Short mmCIF file of C-alpha atoms and ligand atoms in Angstrom, two decimals:
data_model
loop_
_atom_site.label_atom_id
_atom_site.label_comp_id
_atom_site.label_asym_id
_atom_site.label_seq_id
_atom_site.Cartn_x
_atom_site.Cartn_y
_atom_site.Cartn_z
CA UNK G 1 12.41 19.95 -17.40
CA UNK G 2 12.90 18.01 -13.84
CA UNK G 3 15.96 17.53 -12.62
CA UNK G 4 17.68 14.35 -13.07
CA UNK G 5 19.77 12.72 -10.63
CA UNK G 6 23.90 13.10 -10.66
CA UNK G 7 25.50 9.91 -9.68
CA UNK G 8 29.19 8.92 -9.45
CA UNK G 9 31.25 6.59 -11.90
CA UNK G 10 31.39 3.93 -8.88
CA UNK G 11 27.96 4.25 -8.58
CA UNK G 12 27.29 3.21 -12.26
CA UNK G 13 29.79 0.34 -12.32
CA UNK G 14 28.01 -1.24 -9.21
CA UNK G 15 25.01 -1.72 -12.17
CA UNK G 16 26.55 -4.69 -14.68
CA UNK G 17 24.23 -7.91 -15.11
CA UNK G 18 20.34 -7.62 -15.26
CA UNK G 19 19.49 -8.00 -12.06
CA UNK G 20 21.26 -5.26 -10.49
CA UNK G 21 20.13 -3.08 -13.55
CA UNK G 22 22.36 -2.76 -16.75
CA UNK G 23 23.62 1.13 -16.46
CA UNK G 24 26.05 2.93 -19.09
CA UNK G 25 27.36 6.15 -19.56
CA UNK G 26 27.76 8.10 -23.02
CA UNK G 27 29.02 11.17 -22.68
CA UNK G 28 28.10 12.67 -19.28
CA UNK G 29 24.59 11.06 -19.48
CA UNK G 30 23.30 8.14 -17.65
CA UNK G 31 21.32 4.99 -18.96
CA UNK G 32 19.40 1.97 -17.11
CA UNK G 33 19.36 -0.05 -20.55
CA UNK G 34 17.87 -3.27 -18.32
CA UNK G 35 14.55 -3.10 -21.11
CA UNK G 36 17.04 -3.12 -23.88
CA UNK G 37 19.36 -6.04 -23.65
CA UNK G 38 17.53 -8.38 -25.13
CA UNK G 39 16.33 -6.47 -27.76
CA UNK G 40 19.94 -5.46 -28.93
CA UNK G 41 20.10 -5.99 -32.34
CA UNK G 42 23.85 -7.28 -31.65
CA UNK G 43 22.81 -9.85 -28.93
CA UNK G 44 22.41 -9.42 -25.17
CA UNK G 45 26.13 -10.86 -24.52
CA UNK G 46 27.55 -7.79 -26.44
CA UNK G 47 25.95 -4.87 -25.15
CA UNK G 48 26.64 -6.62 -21.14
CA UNK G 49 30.35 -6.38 -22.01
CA UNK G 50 29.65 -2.45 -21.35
CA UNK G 51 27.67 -3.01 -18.24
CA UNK G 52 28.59 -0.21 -15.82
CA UNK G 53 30.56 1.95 -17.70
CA UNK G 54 31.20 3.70 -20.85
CA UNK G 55 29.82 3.24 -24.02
CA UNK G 56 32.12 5.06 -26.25
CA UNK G 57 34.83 2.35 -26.28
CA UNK G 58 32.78 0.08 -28.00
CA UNK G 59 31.22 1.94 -30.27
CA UNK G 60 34.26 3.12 -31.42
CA UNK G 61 34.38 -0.48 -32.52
CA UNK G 62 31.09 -1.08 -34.10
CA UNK G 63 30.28 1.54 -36.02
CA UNK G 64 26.57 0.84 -36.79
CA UNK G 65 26.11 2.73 -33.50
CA UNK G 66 26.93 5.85 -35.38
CA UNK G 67 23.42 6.36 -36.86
CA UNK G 68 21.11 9.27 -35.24
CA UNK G 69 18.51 6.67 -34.71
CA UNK G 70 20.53 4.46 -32.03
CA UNK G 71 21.32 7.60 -30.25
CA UNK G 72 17.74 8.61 -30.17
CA UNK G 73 16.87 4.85 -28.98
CA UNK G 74 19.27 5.58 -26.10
CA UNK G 75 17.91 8.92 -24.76
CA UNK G 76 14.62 6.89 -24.20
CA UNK G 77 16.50 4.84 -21.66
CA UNK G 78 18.61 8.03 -19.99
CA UNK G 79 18.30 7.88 -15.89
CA UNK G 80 20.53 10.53 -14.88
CA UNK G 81 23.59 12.62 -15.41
CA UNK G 82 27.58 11.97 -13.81
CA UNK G 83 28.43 14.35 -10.87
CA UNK G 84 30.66 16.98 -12.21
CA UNK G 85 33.87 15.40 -10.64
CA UNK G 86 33.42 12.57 -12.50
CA UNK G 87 32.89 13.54 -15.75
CA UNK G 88 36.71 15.03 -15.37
CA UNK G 89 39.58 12.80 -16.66
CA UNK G 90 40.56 9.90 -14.42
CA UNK G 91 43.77 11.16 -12.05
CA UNK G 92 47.05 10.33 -13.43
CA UNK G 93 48.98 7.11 -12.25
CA UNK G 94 51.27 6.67 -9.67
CA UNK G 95 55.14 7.49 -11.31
CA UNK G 96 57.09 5.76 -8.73
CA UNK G 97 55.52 2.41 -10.69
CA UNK G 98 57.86 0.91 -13.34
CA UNK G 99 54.37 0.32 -15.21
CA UNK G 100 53.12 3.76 -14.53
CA UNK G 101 54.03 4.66 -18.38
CA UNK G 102 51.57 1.99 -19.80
CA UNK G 103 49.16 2.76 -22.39
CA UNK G 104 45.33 3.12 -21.32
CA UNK G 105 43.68 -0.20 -22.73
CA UNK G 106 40.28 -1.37 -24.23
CA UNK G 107 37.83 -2.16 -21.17
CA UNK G 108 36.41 -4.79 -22.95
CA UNK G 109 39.82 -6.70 -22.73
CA UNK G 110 39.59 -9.74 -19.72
CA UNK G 111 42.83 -8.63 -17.87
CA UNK G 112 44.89 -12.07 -16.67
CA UNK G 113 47.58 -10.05 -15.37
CA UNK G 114 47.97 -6.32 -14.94
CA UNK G 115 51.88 -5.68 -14.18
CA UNK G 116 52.71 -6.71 -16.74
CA UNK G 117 49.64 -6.39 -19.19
CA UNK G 118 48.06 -9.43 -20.03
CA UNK G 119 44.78 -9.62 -21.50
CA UNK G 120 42.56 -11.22 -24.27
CA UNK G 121 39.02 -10.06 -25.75
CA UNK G 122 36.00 -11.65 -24.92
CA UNK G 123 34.94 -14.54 -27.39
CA UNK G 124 32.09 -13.06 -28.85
CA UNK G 125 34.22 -10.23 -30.12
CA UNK G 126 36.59 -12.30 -30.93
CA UNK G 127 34.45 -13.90 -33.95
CA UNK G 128 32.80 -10.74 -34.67
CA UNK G 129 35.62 -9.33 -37.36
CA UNK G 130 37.94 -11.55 -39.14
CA UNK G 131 40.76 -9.34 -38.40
CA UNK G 132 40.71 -8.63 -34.72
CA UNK G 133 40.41 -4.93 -34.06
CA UNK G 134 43.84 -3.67 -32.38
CA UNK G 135 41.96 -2.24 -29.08
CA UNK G 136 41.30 -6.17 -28.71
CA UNK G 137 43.98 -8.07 -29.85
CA UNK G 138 45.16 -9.78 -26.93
CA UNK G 139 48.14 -8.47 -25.44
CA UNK G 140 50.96 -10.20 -24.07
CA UNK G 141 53.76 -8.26 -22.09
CA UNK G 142 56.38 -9.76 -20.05
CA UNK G 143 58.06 -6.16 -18.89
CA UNK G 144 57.14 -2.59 -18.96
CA UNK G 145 55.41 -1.38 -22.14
CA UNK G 146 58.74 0.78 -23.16
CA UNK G 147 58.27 4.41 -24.05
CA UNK G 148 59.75 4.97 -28.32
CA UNK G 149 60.39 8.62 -29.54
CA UNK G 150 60.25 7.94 -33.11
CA UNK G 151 62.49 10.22 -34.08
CA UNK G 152 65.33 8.79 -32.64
CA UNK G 153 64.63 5.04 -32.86
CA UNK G 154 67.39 2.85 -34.72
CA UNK G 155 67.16 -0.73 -35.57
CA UNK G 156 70.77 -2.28 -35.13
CA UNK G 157 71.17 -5.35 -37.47
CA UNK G 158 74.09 -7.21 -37.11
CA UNK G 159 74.79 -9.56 -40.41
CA UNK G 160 77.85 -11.83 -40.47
CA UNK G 161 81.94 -11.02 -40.18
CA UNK G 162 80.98 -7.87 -37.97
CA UNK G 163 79.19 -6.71 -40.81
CA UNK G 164 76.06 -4.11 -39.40
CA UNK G 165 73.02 -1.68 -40.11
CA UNK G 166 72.11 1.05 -38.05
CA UNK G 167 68.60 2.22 -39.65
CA UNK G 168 65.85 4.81 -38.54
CA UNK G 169 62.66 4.37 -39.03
CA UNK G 170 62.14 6.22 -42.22
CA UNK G 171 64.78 4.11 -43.69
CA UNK G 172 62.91 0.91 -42.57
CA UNK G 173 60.09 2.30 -44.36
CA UNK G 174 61.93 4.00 -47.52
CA UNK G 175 65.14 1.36 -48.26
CA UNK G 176 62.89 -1.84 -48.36
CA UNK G 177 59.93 -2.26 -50.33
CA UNK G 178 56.36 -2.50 -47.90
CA UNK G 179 54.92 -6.46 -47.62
CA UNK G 180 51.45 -7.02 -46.34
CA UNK G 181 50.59 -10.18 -45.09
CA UNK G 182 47.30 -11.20 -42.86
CA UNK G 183 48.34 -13.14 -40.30
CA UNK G 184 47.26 -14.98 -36.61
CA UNK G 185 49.56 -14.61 -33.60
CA UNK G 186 48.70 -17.11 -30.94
CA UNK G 187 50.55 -17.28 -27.86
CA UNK G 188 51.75 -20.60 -26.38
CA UNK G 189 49.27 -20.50 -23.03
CA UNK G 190 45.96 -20.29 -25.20
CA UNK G 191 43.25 -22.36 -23.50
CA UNK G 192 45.39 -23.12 -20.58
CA UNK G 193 42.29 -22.56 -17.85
CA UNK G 194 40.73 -25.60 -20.15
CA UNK G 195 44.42 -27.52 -19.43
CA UNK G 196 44.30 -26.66 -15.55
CA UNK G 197 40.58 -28.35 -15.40
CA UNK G 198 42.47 -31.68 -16.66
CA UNK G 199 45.52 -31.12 -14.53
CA UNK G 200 46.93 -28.07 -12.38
CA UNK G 201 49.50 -26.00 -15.18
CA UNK G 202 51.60 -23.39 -13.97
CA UNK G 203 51.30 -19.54 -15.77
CA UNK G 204 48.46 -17.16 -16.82
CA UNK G 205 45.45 -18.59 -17.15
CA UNK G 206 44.30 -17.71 -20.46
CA UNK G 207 40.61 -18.35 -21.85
CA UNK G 208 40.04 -18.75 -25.88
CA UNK G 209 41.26 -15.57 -26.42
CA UNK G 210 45.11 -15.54 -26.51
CA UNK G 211 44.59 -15.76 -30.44
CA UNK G 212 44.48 -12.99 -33.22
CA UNK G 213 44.36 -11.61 -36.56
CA UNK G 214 45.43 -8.53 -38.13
CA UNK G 215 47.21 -7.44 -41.28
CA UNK G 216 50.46 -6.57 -40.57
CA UNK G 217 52.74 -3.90 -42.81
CA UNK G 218 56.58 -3.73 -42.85
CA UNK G 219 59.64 -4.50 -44.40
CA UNK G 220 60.49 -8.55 -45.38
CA UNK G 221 63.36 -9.34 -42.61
CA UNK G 222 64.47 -11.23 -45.38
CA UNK G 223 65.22 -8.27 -47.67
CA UNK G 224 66.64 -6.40 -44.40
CA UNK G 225 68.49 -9.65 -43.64
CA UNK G 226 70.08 -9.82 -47.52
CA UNK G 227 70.72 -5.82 -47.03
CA UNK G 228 73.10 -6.25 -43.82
CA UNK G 229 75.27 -8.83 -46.13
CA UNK G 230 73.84 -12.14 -44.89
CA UNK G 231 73.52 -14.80 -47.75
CA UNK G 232 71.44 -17.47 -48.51
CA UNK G 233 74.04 -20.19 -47.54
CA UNK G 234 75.64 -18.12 -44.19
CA UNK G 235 77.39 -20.80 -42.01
CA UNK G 236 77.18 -24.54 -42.12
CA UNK G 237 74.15 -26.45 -39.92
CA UNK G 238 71.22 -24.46 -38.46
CA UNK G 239 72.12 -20.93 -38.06
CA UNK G 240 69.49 -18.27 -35.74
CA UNK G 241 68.21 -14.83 -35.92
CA UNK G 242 68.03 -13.38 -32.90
CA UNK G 243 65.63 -10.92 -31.51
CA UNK G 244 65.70 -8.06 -28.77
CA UNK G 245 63.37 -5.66 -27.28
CA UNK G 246 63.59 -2.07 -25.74
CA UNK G 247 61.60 -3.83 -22.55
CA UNK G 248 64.27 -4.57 -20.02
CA UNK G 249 64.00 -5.88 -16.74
CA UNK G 250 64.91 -4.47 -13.28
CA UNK G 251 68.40 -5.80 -14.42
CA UNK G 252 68.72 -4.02 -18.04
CA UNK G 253 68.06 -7.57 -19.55
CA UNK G 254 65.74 -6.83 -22.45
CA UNK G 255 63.20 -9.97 -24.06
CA UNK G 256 64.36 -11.85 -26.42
CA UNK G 257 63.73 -14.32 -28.76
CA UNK G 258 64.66 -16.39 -31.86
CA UNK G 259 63.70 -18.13 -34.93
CA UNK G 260 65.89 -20.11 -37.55
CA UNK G 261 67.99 -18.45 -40.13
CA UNK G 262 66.10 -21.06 -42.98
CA UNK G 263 62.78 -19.45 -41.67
CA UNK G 264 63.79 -15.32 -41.93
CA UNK G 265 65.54 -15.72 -45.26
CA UNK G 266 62.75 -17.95 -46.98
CA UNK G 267 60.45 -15.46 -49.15
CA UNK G 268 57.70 -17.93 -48.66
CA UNK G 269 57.29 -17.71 -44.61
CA UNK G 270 56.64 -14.09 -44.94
CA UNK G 271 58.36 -12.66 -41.76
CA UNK G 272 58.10 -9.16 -41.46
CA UNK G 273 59.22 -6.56 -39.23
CA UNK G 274 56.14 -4.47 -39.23
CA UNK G 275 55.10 -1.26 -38.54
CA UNK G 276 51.97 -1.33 -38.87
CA UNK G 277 48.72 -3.17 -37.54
CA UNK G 278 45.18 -3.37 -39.69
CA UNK G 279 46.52 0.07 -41.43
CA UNK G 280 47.38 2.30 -38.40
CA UNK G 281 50.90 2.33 -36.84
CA UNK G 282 51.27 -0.06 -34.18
CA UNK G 283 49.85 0.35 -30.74
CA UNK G 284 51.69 0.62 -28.25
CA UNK G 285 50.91 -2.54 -26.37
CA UNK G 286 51.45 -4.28 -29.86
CA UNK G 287 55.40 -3.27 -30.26
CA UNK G 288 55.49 0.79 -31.90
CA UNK G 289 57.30 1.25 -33.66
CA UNK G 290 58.83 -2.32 -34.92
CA UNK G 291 57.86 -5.43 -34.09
CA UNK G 292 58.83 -8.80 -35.29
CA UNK G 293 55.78 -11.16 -37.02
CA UNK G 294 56.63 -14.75 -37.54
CA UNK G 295 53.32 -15.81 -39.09
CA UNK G 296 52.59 -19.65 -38.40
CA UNK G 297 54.96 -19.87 -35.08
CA UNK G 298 54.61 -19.32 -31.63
CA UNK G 299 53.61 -15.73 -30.69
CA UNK G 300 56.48 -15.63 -28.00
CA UNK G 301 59.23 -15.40 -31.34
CA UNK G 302 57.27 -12.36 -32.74
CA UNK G 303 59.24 -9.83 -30.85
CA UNK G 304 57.68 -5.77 -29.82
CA UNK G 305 59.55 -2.84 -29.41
CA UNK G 306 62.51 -4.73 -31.91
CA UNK G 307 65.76 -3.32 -31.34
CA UNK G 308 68.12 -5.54 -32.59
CA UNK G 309 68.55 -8.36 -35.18
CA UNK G 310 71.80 -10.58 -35.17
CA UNK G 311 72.54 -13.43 -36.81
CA UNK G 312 74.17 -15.80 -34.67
CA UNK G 313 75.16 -20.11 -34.97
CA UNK G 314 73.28 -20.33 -31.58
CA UNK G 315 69.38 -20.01 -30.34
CA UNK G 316 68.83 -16.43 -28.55
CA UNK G 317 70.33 -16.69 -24.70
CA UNK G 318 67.25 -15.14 -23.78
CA UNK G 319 65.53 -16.41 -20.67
CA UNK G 320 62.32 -16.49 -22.52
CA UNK G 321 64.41 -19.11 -25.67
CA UNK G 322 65.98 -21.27 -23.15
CA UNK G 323 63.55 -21.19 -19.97
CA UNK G 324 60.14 -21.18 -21.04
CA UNK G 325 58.03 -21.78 -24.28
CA UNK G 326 58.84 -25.08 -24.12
CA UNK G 327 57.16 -28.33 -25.43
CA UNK G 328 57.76 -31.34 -23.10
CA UNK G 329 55.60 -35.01 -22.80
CA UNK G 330 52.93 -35.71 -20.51
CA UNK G 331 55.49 -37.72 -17.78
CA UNK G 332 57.60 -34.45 -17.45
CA UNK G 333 56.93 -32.11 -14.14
CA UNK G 334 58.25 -29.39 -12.25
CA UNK G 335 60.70 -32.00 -10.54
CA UNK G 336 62.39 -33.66 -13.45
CA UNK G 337 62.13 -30.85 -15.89
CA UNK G 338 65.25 -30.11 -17.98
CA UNK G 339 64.63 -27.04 -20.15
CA UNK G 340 68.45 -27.14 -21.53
CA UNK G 341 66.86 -30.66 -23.40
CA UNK G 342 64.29 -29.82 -24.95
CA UNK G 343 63.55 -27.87 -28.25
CA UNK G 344 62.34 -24.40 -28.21
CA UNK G 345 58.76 -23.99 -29.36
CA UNK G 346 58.85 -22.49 -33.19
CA UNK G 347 55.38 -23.96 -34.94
CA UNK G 348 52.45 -24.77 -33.07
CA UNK G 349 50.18 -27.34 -33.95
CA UNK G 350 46.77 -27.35 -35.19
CA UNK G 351 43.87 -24.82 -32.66
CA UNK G 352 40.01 -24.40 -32.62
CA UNK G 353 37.40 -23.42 -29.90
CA UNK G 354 34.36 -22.03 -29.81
CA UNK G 355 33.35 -18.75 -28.98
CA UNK G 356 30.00 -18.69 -29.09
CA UNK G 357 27.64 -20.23 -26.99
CA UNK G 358 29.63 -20.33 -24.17
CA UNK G 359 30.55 -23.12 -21.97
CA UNK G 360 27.04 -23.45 -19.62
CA UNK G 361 25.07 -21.03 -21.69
CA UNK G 362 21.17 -22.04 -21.57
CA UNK G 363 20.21 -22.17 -25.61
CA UNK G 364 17.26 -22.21 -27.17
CA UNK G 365 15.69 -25.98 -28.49
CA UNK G 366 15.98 -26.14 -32.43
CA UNK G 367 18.40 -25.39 -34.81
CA UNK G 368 21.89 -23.04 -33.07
CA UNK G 369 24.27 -20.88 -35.12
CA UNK G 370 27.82 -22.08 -33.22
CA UNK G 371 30.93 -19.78 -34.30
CA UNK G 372 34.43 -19.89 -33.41
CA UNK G 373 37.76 -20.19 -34.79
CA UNK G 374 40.37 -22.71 -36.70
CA UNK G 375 43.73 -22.76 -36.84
CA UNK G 376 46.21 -24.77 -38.90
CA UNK G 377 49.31 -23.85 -37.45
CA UNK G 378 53.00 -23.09 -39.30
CA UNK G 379 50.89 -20.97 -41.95
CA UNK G 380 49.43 -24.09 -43.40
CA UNK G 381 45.98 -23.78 -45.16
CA UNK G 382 42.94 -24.72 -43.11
CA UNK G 383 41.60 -27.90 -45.46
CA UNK G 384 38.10 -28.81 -43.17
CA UNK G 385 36.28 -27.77 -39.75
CA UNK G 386 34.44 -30.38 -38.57
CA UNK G 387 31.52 -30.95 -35.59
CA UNK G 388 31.61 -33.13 -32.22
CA UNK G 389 30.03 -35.82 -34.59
CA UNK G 390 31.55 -35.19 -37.55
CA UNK G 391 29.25 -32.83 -39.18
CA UNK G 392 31.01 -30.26 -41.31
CA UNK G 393 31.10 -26.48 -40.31
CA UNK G 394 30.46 -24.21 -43.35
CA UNK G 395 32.91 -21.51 -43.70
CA UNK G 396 31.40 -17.78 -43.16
CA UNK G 397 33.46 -14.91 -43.84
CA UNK G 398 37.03 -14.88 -44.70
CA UNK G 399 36.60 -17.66 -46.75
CA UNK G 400 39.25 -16.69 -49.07
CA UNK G 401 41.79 -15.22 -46.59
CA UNK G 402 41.09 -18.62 -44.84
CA UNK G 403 42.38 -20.45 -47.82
CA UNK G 404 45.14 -18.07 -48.19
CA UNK G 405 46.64 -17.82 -44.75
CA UNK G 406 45.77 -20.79 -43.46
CA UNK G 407 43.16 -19.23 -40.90
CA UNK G 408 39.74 -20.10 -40.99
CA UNK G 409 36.51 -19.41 -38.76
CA UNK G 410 33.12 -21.27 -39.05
CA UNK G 411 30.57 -19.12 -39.10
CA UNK G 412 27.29 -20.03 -38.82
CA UNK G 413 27.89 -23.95 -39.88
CA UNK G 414 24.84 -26.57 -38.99
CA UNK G 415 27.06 -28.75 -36.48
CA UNK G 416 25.43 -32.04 -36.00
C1 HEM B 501 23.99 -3.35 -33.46
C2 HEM B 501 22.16 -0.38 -30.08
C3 HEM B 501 25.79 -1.55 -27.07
C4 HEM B 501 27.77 -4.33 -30.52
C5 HEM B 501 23.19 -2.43 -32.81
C6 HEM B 501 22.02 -1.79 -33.38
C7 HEM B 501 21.50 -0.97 -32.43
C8 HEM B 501 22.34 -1.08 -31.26
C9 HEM B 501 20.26 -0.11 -32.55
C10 HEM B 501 21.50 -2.00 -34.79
C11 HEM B 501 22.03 -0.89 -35.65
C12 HEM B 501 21.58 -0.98 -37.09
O1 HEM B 501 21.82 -2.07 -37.69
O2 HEM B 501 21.04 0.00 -37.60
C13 HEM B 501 22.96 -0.46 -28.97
C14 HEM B 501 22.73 0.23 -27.74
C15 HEM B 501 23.74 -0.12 -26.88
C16 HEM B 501 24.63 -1.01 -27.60
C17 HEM B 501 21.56 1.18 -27.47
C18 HEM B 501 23.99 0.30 -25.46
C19 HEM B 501 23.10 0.84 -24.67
C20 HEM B 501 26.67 -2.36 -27.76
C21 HEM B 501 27.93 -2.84 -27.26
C22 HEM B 501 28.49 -3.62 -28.26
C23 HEM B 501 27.58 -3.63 -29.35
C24 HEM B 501 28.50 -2.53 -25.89
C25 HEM B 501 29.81 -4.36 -28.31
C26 HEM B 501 30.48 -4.84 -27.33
C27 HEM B 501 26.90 -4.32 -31.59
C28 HEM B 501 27.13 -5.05 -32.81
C29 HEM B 501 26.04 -4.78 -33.65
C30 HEM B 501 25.16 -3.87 -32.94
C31 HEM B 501 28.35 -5.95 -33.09
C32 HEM B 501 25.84 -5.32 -35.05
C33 HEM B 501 25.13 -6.63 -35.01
C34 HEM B 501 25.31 -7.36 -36.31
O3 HEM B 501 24.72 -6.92 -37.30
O4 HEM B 501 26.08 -8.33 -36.31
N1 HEM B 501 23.37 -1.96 -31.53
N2 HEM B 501 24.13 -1.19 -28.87
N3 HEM B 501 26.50 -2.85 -29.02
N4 HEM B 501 25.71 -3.63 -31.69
FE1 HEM B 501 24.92 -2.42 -30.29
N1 MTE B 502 58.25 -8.94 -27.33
C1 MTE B 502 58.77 -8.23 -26.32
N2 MTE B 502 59.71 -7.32 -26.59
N3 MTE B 502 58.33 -8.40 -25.04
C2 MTE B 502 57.36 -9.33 -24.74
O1 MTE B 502 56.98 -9.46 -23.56
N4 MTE B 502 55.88 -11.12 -25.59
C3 MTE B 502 55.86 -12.18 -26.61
C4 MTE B 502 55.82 -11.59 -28.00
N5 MTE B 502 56.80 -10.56 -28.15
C5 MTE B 502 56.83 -10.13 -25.79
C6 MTE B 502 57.29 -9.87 -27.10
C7 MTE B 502 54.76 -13.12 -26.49
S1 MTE B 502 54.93 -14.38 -25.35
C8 MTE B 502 53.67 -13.09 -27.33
S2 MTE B 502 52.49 -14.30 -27.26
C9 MTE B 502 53.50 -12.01 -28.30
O2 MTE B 502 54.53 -11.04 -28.22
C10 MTE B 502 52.18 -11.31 -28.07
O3 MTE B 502 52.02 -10.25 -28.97
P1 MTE B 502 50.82 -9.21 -28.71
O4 MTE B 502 50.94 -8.70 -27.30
O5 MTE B 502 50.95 -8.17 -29.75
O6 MTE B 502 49.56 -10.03 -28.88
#
């Protein structure tokens, strides 16, 4: 057999959109897959998203590629081979970088910051699963992604009159009994590139995609809560739980958060500190080993990497409580802003976009499958989607979570 070419990893990524070529890699082969795109079975938009680089990533995700006859589809299309240097591990980071220790990530992810890790999936995989998958959930990180032995980990929970837990992961798991609950984390900048087209916003500028879905797995904080001695009717007037992290700042000052004492101890708001994401222990990026989920409220309260829980008569003294993840009214600006007077973000009203076609996309005339996402907000139940012109959106998939968790998706609704 001739000889095929060897060509470098930068050499392949300089191939992404049609008319430079679309090239990927699987394994240490080489593909020009220009022919194929719009033939892909799962649309032209998906298989781009790999455009000069690795398959392998994504078809971790989509498992349909895992049939002999897609890999015998792709050696039609093979070009070449990667130069031996290449096909070796990427060299390892630089340690004297605080964020030298963070996880690899998904390279499907659209990064809005990189130190710290900020990033949300693209829209059309964002509606392609119900639950999001967790190499996409987006990922917000203020700090460092910290670095957990297991082993050693303890939860500190401090309950009222000096009263506290010290408990290790297998207690977490073992003392309380395991709740599942499916639930959206959204985080308070979603859709603020859409705000900054009406009027220049300070912070990351998300797309659609700081929104997701997974089924979390841990123990109730309200049974942990009721273990460390605190009791339905602790203190008079609103009484806090507050949060921390092992991420800590250049100054030792970890992240922090809190939510209302009413909200942990009530059975029916489900908040969980959860070890687990969509059945596997949590990533990384996502909090491992413990993270907090408030399902319904403000993603910023749903603290990663938990290491202590304290009830307290006051809101968490956190920077990220008292400084930011605030609501104010449209007359407030960076010049008159008081943070100290206004409320800390806990719910979040009702959300929907639409993730597929995108903003600009050319579609063809005649009828057009839309699909995107609703959102009630506080855990409420989504009760209708509706069109531009008031056309109803019929619900696809997830129909019954949707009723159940107050999350909801149109899927292929006739939107007039
Ligand atoms: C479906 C090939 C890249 C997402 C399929 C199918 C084939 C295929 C043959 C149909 C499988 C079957 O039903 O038997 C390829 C090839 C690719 C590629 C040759 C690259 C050269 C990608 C990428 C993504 C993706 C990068 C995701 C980002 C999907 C999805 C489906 C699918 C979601 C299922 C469509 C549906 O039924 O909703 N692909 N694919 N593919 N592909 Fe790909
Ligand atoms: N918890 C810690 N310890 N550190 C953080 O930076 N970010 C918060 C919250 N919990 C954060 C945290 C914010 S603002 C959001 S929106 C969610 O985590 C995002 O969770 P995710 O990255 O799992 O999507």
């Amino acid at each position: 057999a001739p000889q095929l070419p060897r060509y470098t990893r930068a050499e392949v990524a300089q191939h992404r959109t049609p008319k430079d070529r679309v090239w990927v890699t699987y394994g240490t082969d080489v593909f020009d897959v220009t022919e194929f795109v719009e033939l892909h079975p799962g649309g032209p938009d998906k298989i781009l998203l790999a455009a000069g680089g690795a398959l392998e990533p994504f078809w971790a995700l989509y498992a349909v590629h895992s049939q002999p006859h897609v890999l015998e589809l792709l050696r039609d299309y093979k070009v070449g081979e990667l130069s031996p240097e290449d096909a070796a591990a990427p060299p390892p980071g630089d340690t004297a970088d605080p964020f030298a220790g963070d996880p690899p990530r998904h390279p499907a992810l659209r990064v809005n910051s990189l130190k710290p890790f900020n990033a949300e999936p693209p829209p059309e995989l964002l509606t392609q699963s119900f639950l999001t998958p967790n190499e996409l959930f987006f990922t917000r990180n203020h700090l460092p992604v910290p670095a957990v032995e297991p082993g050693s980990y303890r939860l500190r929970v401090e309950g009222p009159g000096g009263r506290a837990l010290s408990l290790s992961l297998s207690e977490l798991r073992q003392r309380f009994p395991k709740h599942e609950v499916t639930a959206t984390l959204q985080c308070a900048g979603n859709r603020r590139s859409e705000m900054s087209r009406v009027r220049p916003v300070k912070g990351l500028s998300w797309d659609i995609g700081a929104i997701s879905t997974a089924r979390w797995g841990g123990a109730r904080l309200r049974d942990v809560l009721l273990a460390a001695g605190v009791r339905d009717n602790t203190g008079d007037g609103e009484w806090h739980v507050c949060f921390e992290g092992l991420d800590v700042d250049a100054s030792g000052t970890p992240y922090g958060a809190s939510i209302p004492l009413k909200r942990a101890l009530s059975a029916e708001a489900e908040v969980l500190l959860a070890y687990e994401m969509n059945g596997r222990e949590l990533p990384r990026d996502h909090g491992f080993p413990v993270r907090v989920v408030v399902p319904g409220v403000v993603g910023a309260r749903s603290v990663k990497w938990l290491r202590s829980v304290a009830v307290s008569p006051s809101e968490s003294p956190s920077h990220w409580q008292q400084n930011d993840y605030k609501g104010f009214c449209p007359s407030v600006d960076w010049d008159s802003v008081d943070f100290g007077a206004a409320p800390a973000i806990q719910e979040l009203p009702v959300q929907s976009a639409i993730t597929e076609p995108r903003p600009g996309a050319a579609v063809p005339a005649g009828e057009l499958t839309v699909k995107g996402y609703a959102w009630s907000g506080g855990g409420r139940e989504v009760v209708r989607v509706s069109g531009a012109k008031g056309g109803e959106g019929k619900m696809g998939w997830g129909e019954r979570e949707w009723r159940e968790m107050g999350w909801g998706k149109g899927d292929g609704g006739k939107w007039e």
